[in-house]
Amino acid sequence: MDIIKAQQWLIGIFSVLLIVILLVVAGYEMKKSRQYEPEIEIDEVSAQCINCHENKGIAVKLIDEWKDSRHAVMGIGCNECHEAAKDEFDAMQCPESNLIIGKHPTPGDCRECHEQQVDEATNSKHAVGQVMMALKGPDRNVFEPTIGTKNGCEQCHNIGNYWPDGSIGECDACHSKHRFDPSQARRAEVCGECHVGPDHPHIEIYLESKHGNMYSAFGYEWEWDYPPGDPPPFSAPTCATCHMSATRTSKRFTHNVSERLTWESQAPFSVRTQDYWAGISWQEKRTRMKGVCLQCHGESFVDRYLLTADLTNLQYNQIWEETINWANILKDNGVIHTDVFSFAQQTLNAWPKEGYDQEIEHVMYRNWHHEGRRFRHGAEMMGADYTQWHGIWELQENLVKIIELGAENGITEAKKWMESKDPNKFMMYALYDMPGNAWGPSALAYRGNMPMDRIDNYWEIVYDNVRTVYDKGLLTEDQWLLYNELYENREKEIGRIYDMPPVHEEFMKNLDIDLKQLYQEQKVDLKSFKW
Amino acid sequence: MKLTQWLKERFPIDYPKFVEINEKLFIKEPIPNHMKKWWYCMGATPLILFGLQVVTGIMLTFYYVPSPEMAFESVRHITEDVRLGYWMRGIHRWGSNLMIISLLLHIVRVYFTNSYRKPREINWMVGVILFLLTLTFSFTGYSLVHNQLAYWATTVGTNMIKEVPFIGMAALEFLRGGEEVTTNTLTRFFTIHVGLLPPLLILFVAIHIIILRVHGVSEPEGYPKGHFAFYPHHFYKIIIATLLLLTFMSALTVILPPGLGERANPAETPLHIKPEWYFFPTYRFLKLVPLQIGIWASAVFLVLLTFWPFIEPKISKKMETREKVAYTVGGLTLIFTVGFTIWEMMVF
């Protein structure tokens, strides 16, 4: 072969080789660049389950969910979670193979890989969800038929299910099976599945708060699939952010939802949490929660906000104690038939077992279980309407209802209270207060005929009350120092030393017109039918 | 006529001379007869592709934002929202792929016809520079998408530069804009991709063509001697080739459009990190041998490739032996290149 021919052959062969092979490689790589779904490799047993389920069309949607899970990517198939021995409580013989299937993978099964998460959850208040339900309260045990509570109380309280294998909890309450995607559990709606309704409207409180408002406005653009252990890259928190997620200063994220809770504020009385839950003091829990707040807020705001919420909890205790006092008076006079409220101190059984047939008993129950929680939880989570109209307003109304019932039944003390024209009669319990608020001073907010104006030595009294709870160890030293600072600067904090804006007088003049003049001017006389 | 007169008054140059130079340099450029055959007239392919890359690249910069927060989102926007954006991006991405392939074909042709020999040694070396510039273009362009694969390929790729003897660390810091891959890296890669490399490439293409023109296109044996004018015959062939390439790339864009992948996440290293396929041979080689040896070996290969026109004559005084050795070396290099590419493609 001459050299020219050799050149032509070499060029021809290598050109064709390069064009064909490199185009195939480039095409293959280009196709791969569009692949979002990672390749899934699983063992033969799981492949057998999936093939059979898909062929028979049984629970295929769950398999699709699993395909989208991290489990699938990591090669964790059906068998790893559903494997069971013959004598296990949930063992089931697969009708198509010789496999024994566990129908109910429990936290015990999840713990094989997720030890830390399951242990944390088992030490949280979620773990006693079912215990709380099973306290033999009359709502489920007396007042309601059982069938009515299966899809009611039970459905949510199962988050603390006591499984026959000794494990406790229900991981898929938050991590829907079979996708188990953390990005779902990071959304407020997951918690809102149970933390909703008149007795603990947490999702409603959240959504009416600025946090929830930011979530509604911008949540669609947040990156939900951030790596575990990172602080959430959100501009506002969701439930999980405050109660579970890592922060910028601490990589620690937890499945113990009680780890940052300093109040047992779902109970009839608010009490500081004990060390058993999460194994740390309430002061340490507060430090951890503050770490969350400080990612977005200044310390001064956070401290003031939390002090307000703490004093709100303490104030609630006083209101509830006063309510019980009146209930006891009514009981002693034969108006209330049950005696349960006479020992309704710090107990979750604060509802009558033998009665629950009087409206006033319902009022008493709802007072702590509904209104009392709304008042406290609204204050803790920035839910203004729940603190106010669904909270303190209804608590006060309930108190008046009880006293009014006493007066109607001729109880002297109650009659005297009803007949009194003193506006201070509504402040019949010990008061807490702090000068100013977290939002900043106002020249107007604390003007007018307020309790601080009507009650002699108001600030001295509330100061002594706050000092008493601090001495009792219910406030931290930092809080007491802050309180003293606010107390000493109360004139500034209350804002009365500041001048009203010039437009105020104009506002008042026009509001007076709104209130007194407009209707008179716009009033019309019409003819109506006689009947 | 009035407009021509108006222009002539404002640009008082020697028009007949201008027309004459233009005719001599372009219109009547002598093209050897063998280039009437399609097989021989595709030398302009890389240049055509480069032209298309410039046009589509400018279009893409209208929407692309070179910041870690916005880069991925802007590419997604181009691909999914902007009218014909997916087409522009597809042509650009496939253009880069085809440019590498066409350059490899060009190298094969030049190498096996021994066109690098005296007096064309310098043009071979300019060609090597152009090939390296094109690879740098591709590497920097690939990283701009800022998805997981691109981000980690950039991280690993620049990390390898660190191992380059003597200048490694300095080169790494220059490219990354610091020790780590940060915002600086993305903006630097963008600037290099759209600001530094295009003029460099144009400069070296000009040198490449000037050298080619002064030597004339080498004519293979067995074809009737003689020349024809560049315009219209060859000119239209280039236009047809351009349209064919555009059609081919459009088809590829429709059938195999480039994907987006997942947004870059510096906190999560993906299971498999791979560069673009044209780096597969080097990447596979570096995986097979200790990194330092791999880097040194690659550097030696690059030196051999660059100075091949001066090395080949030293092999033997006998032309036949020289050719046998050259074809064996070239053949083996290509077989290893293709083999390593397929190997890397097949494994994770």
Coordinates of C-alpha atoms in Angstrom, one line a residue, chain A residues 3-4 6-8 10-12 14-19 21-36 39 41 70 73 223 225-227 230, chain B residues 40 93-94 97-98 101 104-105 108-109 112-114 221 248 256-263 265 267-268 274 277 280 323 327 331 334-335 338 341-342 345 348:
Chain A
I3 CA 1.7 6.1 1.6
I4 CA -1.2 8.2 0.2
A6 CA -2.4 4.5 4.0
Q7 CA -3.0 8.1 4.9
Q8 CA -6.5 8.0 3.4
L10 CA -6.0 6.0 8.6
I11 CA -7.9 9.3 8.3
G12 CA -11.0 7.6 7.1
F14 CA -10.2 7.3 12.7
S15 CA -12.6 10.0 11.4
V16 CA -15.6 7.6 11.3
L17 CA -14.5 6.1 14.6
L18 CA -14.3 9.5 16.3
I19 CA -17.5 10.8 14.7
I21 CA -18.2 7.1 19.1
L22 CA -17.8 10.6 20.3
L23 CA -21.3 11.6 19.1
V24 CA -22.7 8.6 20.9
V25 CA -20.8 9.5 24.0
A26 CA -21.8 13.1 23.8
G27 CA -25.5 12.1 23.2
Y28 CA -25.4 9.6 26.1
E29 CA -23.9 12.3 28.4
M30 CA -26.4 14.8 27.2
K31 CA -29.3 12.4 28.0
K32 CA -27.8 11.8 31.4
S33 CA -27.7 15.6 32.1
R34 CA -31.5 15.5 32.0
Q35 CA -31.9 12.7 34.5
Y36 CA -33.3 13.9 37.8
E39 CA -30.8 5.0 39.4
E41 CA -30.5 -0.5 42.9
R70 CA -33.9 8.8 49.7
V73 CA -31.6 6.0 46.2
E223 CA -35.6 25.7 49.3
D225 CA -34.8 20.2 50.4
Y226 CA -31.8 21.7 52.3
P227 CA -29.4 19.2 53.9
D230 CA -28.1 23.0 58.1
Chain B
Y40 CA -11.9 17.8 1.6
R93 CA -24.1 23.2 24.2
W94 CA -24.1 20.9 21.2
N97 CA -19.5 19.3 21.8
L98 CA -19.2 19.3 18.0
I101 CA -15.2 16.6 17.8
L104 CA -10.2 16.2 16.8
L105 CA -11.1 15.3 13.2
V108 CA -6.4 13.5 12.8
R109 CA -6.4 14.8 9.2
F112 CA -2.0 11.5 9.3
T113 CA -1.2 13.7 6.3
N114 CA 1.9 14.9 8.1
E221 CA -1.7 13.4 -4.6
F248 CA -28.0 18.9 12.7
L256 CA -31.2 15.2 23.1
P257 CA -31.7 18.6 24.8
P258 CA -29.2 19.5 27.5
G259 CA -30.7 19.1 31.0
L260 CA -30.5 21.3 34.0
G261 CA -29.7 18.8 36.7
E262 CA -29.9 19.8 40.3
R263 CA -29.0 23.2 41.7
N265 CA -25.2 22.5 46.7
A267 CA -22.8 21.1 51.3
E268 CA -23.7 17.9 49.5
K274 CA -17.6 13.5 36.4
W277 CA -17.0 13.8 28.3
F280 CA -12.9 11.6 30.2
E323 CA 6.0 7.5 9.1
Y327 CA 1.2 6.4 12.5
G331 CA -3.1 5.4 16.1
L334 CA -6.5 7.7 19.4
I335 CA -7.3 4.2 20.4
V338 CA -11.5 6.6 22.5
T341 CA -13.6 7.8 26.9
I342 CA -15.9 4.8 26.6
M345 CA -18.7 6.7 30.2
F348 CA -19.9 5.5 37.7

